[in-house]
PDB file of C-alpha atoms in Angstrom:
ATOM      1  CA  MET A1287       0.711  -5.757   8.928  1.00  0.00           C
ATOM      2  CA  ILE A1288       3.023  -3.651  11.024  1.00  0.00           C
ATOM      3  CA  VAL A1289       4.120  -4.620  14.527  1.00  0.00           C
ATOM      4  CA  VAL A1290       3.922  -1.989  17.268  1.00  0.00           C
ATOM      5  CA  THR A1291       4.313  -2.036  21.072  1.00  0.00           C
ATOM      6  CA  ARG A1292       1.761  -1.072  23.694  1.00  0.00           C
ATOM      7  CA  LEU A1293       2.939   0.992  26.660  1.00  0.00           C
ATOM      8  CA  ASN A1294       2.890  -2.177  28.822  1.00  0.00           C
ATOM      9  CA  GLY A1295       5.429  -3.823  26.480  1.00  0.00           C
ATOM     10  CA  SER A1296       3.119  -6.238  24.658  1.00  0.00           C
ATOM     11  CA  ARG A1297       3.483  -6.284  20.898  1.00  0.00           C
ATOM     12  CA  PHE A1298       0.686  -6.558  18.361  1.00  0.00           C
ATOM     13  CA  ALA A1299       0.186  -6.265  14.622  1.00  0.00           C
ATOM     14  CA  VAL A1300      -2.137  -3.769  12.984  1.00  0.00           C
ATOM     15  CA  ASN A1301      -3.248  -3.373   9.387  1.00  0.00           C
ATOM     16  CA  PRO A1302      -1.804   0.007   8.314  1.00  0.00           C
ATOM     17  CA  ASP A1303      -4.525   0.399   5.678  1.00  0.00           C
ATOM     18  CA  LEU A1304      -7.049   0.736   8.509  1.00  0.00           C
ATOM     19  CA  ILE A1305      -5.220   3.558  10.307  1.00  0.00           C
ATOM     20  CA  GLU A1306      -7.130   6.822   9.883  1.00  0.00           C
ATOM     21  CA  ARG A1307      -4.590   9.017  11.647  1.00  0.00           C
ATOM     22  CA  ILE A1308      -1.606   8.955  13.978  1.00  0.00           C
ATOM     23  CA  GLN A1309      -1.331  11.492  16.801  1.00  0.00           C
ATOM     24  CA  GLU A1310       1.582  12.320  19.086  1.00  0.00           C
ATOM     25  CA  ASN A1311       0.935  14.413  22.206  1.00  0.00           C
ATOM     26  CA  PRO A1312       3.119  13.154  23.942  1.00  0.00           C
ATOM     27  CA  ASP A1313       2.205   9.459  23.477  1.00  0.00           C
ATOM     28  CA  THR A1314       1.743   8.111  19.970  1.00  0.00           C
ATOM     29  CA  THR A1315      -1.868   7.131  19.328  1.00  0.00           C
ATOM     30  CA  LEU A1316      -3.114   5.160  16.328  1.00  0.00           C
ATOM     31  CA  VAL A1317      -6.726   6.012  15.493  1.00  0.00           C
ATOM     32  CA  MET A1318      -8.349   3.346  13.339  1.00  0.00           C
ATOM     33  CA  VAL A1319     -11.077   4.004  10.764  1.00  0.00           C
ATOM     34  CA  GLU A1320     -13.748   2.381  12.964  1.00  0.00           C
ATOM     35  CA  GLY A1321     -12.747   4.552  15.954  1.00  0.00           C
ATOM     36  CA  THR A1322     -10.558   2.171  17.980  1.00  0.00           C
ATOM     37  CA  THR A1323      -7.466   3.845  19.412  1.00  0.00           C
ATOM     38  CA  TYR A1324      -4.151   2.270  20.371  1.00  0.00           C
ATOM     39  CA  VAL A1325      -1.452   4.013  22.401  1.00  0.00           C
ATOM     40  CA  VAL A1326       1.984   2.741  21.357  1.00  0.00           C
ATOM     41  CA  ARG A1327       5.614   3.237  22.398  1.00  0.00           C
ATOM     42  CA  GLU A1328       6.899   3.954  18.880  1.00  0.00           C
ATOM     43  CA  SER A1329       7.253   7.573  17.779  1.00  0.00           C
ATOM     44  CA  LEU A1330       5.091   9.108  15.072  1.00  0.00           C
ATOM     45  CA  ALA A1331       8.050   9.119  12.664  1.00  0.00           C
ATOM     46  CA  HIS A1332       8.832   5.462  13.417  1.00  0.00           C
ATOM     47  CA  VAL A1333       5.243   4.335  12.773  1.00  0.00           C
ATOM     48  CA  ILE A1334       5.222   6.246   9.484  1.00  0.00           C
ATOM     49  CA  GLY A1335       8.508   4.510   8.585  1.00  0.00           C
ATOM     50  CA  LEU A1336       6.993   1.106   9.399  1.00  0.00           C
ATOM     51  CA  ILE A1337       4.038   1.869   7.126  1.00  0.00           C
ATOM     52  CA  ALA A1338       6.332   3.016   4.294  1.00  0.00           C
ATOM     53  CA  ASP A1339       8.446  -0.158   4.660  1.00  0.00           C
ATOM     54  CA  TYR A1340       5.303  -2.320   4.643  1.00  0.00           C
ATOM     55  CA  ARG A1341       3.993  -0.693   1.463  1.00  0.00           C
ATOM     56  CA  ALA A1342       7.403  -1.013  -0.220  1.00  0.00           C
ATOM     57  CA  LEU A1343       7.393  -4.719   0.662  1.00  0.00           C
ATOM     58  CA  VAL A1344       3.911  -5.120  -0.856  1.00  0.00           C
ATOM     59  CA  LEU A1345       5.072  -3.493  -4.116  1.00  0.00           C
ATOM     60  CA  ALA A1346       8.289  -5.507  -4.222  1.00  0.00           C
ATOM     61  CA  THR A1347       6.362  -8.729  -3.658  1.00  0.00           C
ATOM     62  CA  ALA A1348       3.789  -7.824  -6.316  1.00  0.00           C
ATOM     63  CA  SER A1349       6.477  -7.101  -8.893  1.00  0.00           C
ATOM     64  CA  GLY A1350       7.888 -10.616  -8.431  1.00  0.00           C
ATOM     65  CA  LEU A1351       4.620 -12.496  -8.863  1.00  0.00           C
ATOM     66  CA  PRO A1352       4.092 -14.543 -12.012  1.00  0.00           C
ATOM     67  CA  VAL A1353       1.377 -13.395 -14.391  1.00  0.00           C
ATOM     68  CA  MET A1354      -1.419 -15.957 -14.621  1.00  0.00           C
ATOM     69  CA  GLU A1355      -3.661 -16.480 -17.618  1.00  0.00           C
ATOM     70  CA  GLY A1356      -6.619 -14.119 -17.519  1.00  0.00           C
ATOM     71  CA  GLN A1357      -5.071 -12.037 -14.758  1.00  0.00           C
ATOM     72  CA  ARG A1358      -2.955  -8.962 -15.316  1.00  0.00           C
ATOM     73  CA  LEU A1359      -0.875  -7.665 -12.438  1.00  0.00           C
ATOM     74  CA  SER A1360       1.445  -4.774 -13.062  1.00  0.00           C
ATOM     75  CA  LEU A1361       3.048  -1.796 -11.429  1.00  0.00           C
ATOM     76  CA  VAL A1362       3.411   1.616 -12.976  1.00  0.00           C
ATOM     77  CA  PRO A1363       6.452   1.270 -15.275  1.00  0.00           C
ATOM     78  CA  LYS A1364       9.483   3.473 -14.921  1.00  0.00           C
ATOM     79  CA  PRO A1365       9.698   6.129 -17.659  1.00  0.00           C
ATOM     80  CA  ALA A1366      12.945   4.557 -18.947  1.00  0.00           C
ATOM     81  CA  ASP A1367      10.973   1.391 -19.772  1.00  0.00           C
ATOM     82  CA  GLY A1368       9.336   3.163 -22.686  1.00  0.00           C
ATOM     83  CA  GLY A1369       5.889   2.743 -21.176  1.00  0.00           C
ATOM     84  CA  GLY A1370       6.260  -0.969 -20.469  1.00  0.00           C
ATOM     85  CA  ALA A1371       4.152  -2.139 -23.405  1.00  0.00           C
ATOM     86  CA  ASP A1372       4.329  -5.865 -24.142  1.00  0.00           C
ATOM     87  CA  ASP A1373       5.341  -6.975 -27.652  1.00  0.00           C
ATOM     88  CA  ASP A1374       2.187  -9.041 -28.050  1.00  0.00           C
ATOM     89  CA  GLU A1375      -0.147  -6.210 -27.106  1.00  0.00           C
ATOM     90  CA  PRO A1376      -1.059  -3.386 -29.458  1.00  0.00           C
ATOM     91  CA  ASP A1377       0.022   0.128 -28.721  1.00  0.00           C
ATOM     92  CA  GLY A1378      -2.626   2.805 -28.462  1.00  0.00           C
ATOM     93  CA  ALA A1379      -5.151   2.926 -31.269  1.00  0.00           C
ATOM     94  CA  ASP A1380      -3.579   6.156 -32.472  1.00  0.00           C
ATOM     95  CA  GLY A1381      -0.162   4.460 -32.923  1.00  0.00           C
ATOM     96  CA  THR A1382       1.546   6.664 -30.351  1.00  0.00           C
ATOM     97  CA  GLY A1383       2.151   3.904 -27.830  1.00  0.00           C
ATOM     98  CA  ARG A1384      -0.105   5.623 -25.313  1.00  0.00           C
ATOM     99  CA  ALA A1385      -2.997   3.765 -23.746  1.00  0.00           C
ATOM    100  CA  THR A1386      -6.338   4.474 -25.353  1.00  0.00           C
ATOM    101  CA  PRO A1387      -9.142   5.124 -22.855  1.00  0.00           C
ATOM    102  CA  LEU A1388     -12.018   2.666 -22.885  1.00  0.00           C
ATOM    103  CA  ARG A1389     -15.522   3.772 -23.729  1.00  0.00           C
ATOM    104  CA  PRO A1390     -18.413   2.666 -21.483  1.00  0.00           C
ATOM    105  CA  GLY A1391     -19.165  -1.008 -22.112  1.00  0.00           C
ATOM    106  CA  GLN A1392     -15.821  -1.605 -23.898  1.00  0.00           C
ATOM    107  CA  ARG A1393     -13.397  -4.216 -22.560  1.00  0.00           C
TER     108      ARG A1393
END
């Protein structure tokens, strides 16, 4: 959630994944996917920065979570990681280390 300020000074949190668009003419307006609009004090650039910070926090939090049995949580590895393959998991079926696409019905 990101916290923004109404023109009357009250603050509220909004789920940035539900924002369809942000307009600025001259007031900043958040238009939600279901059609609700909110006029806020923050500038267009500031709201975009809040959303970017929120998404960075989500990724940082996800990268620190422990992996539980039967659940695989991962981020896209950096290229320097060599693809991020685990030692206990086979590389691609062709031996190149690339992931092999699954066929329909294959797990």
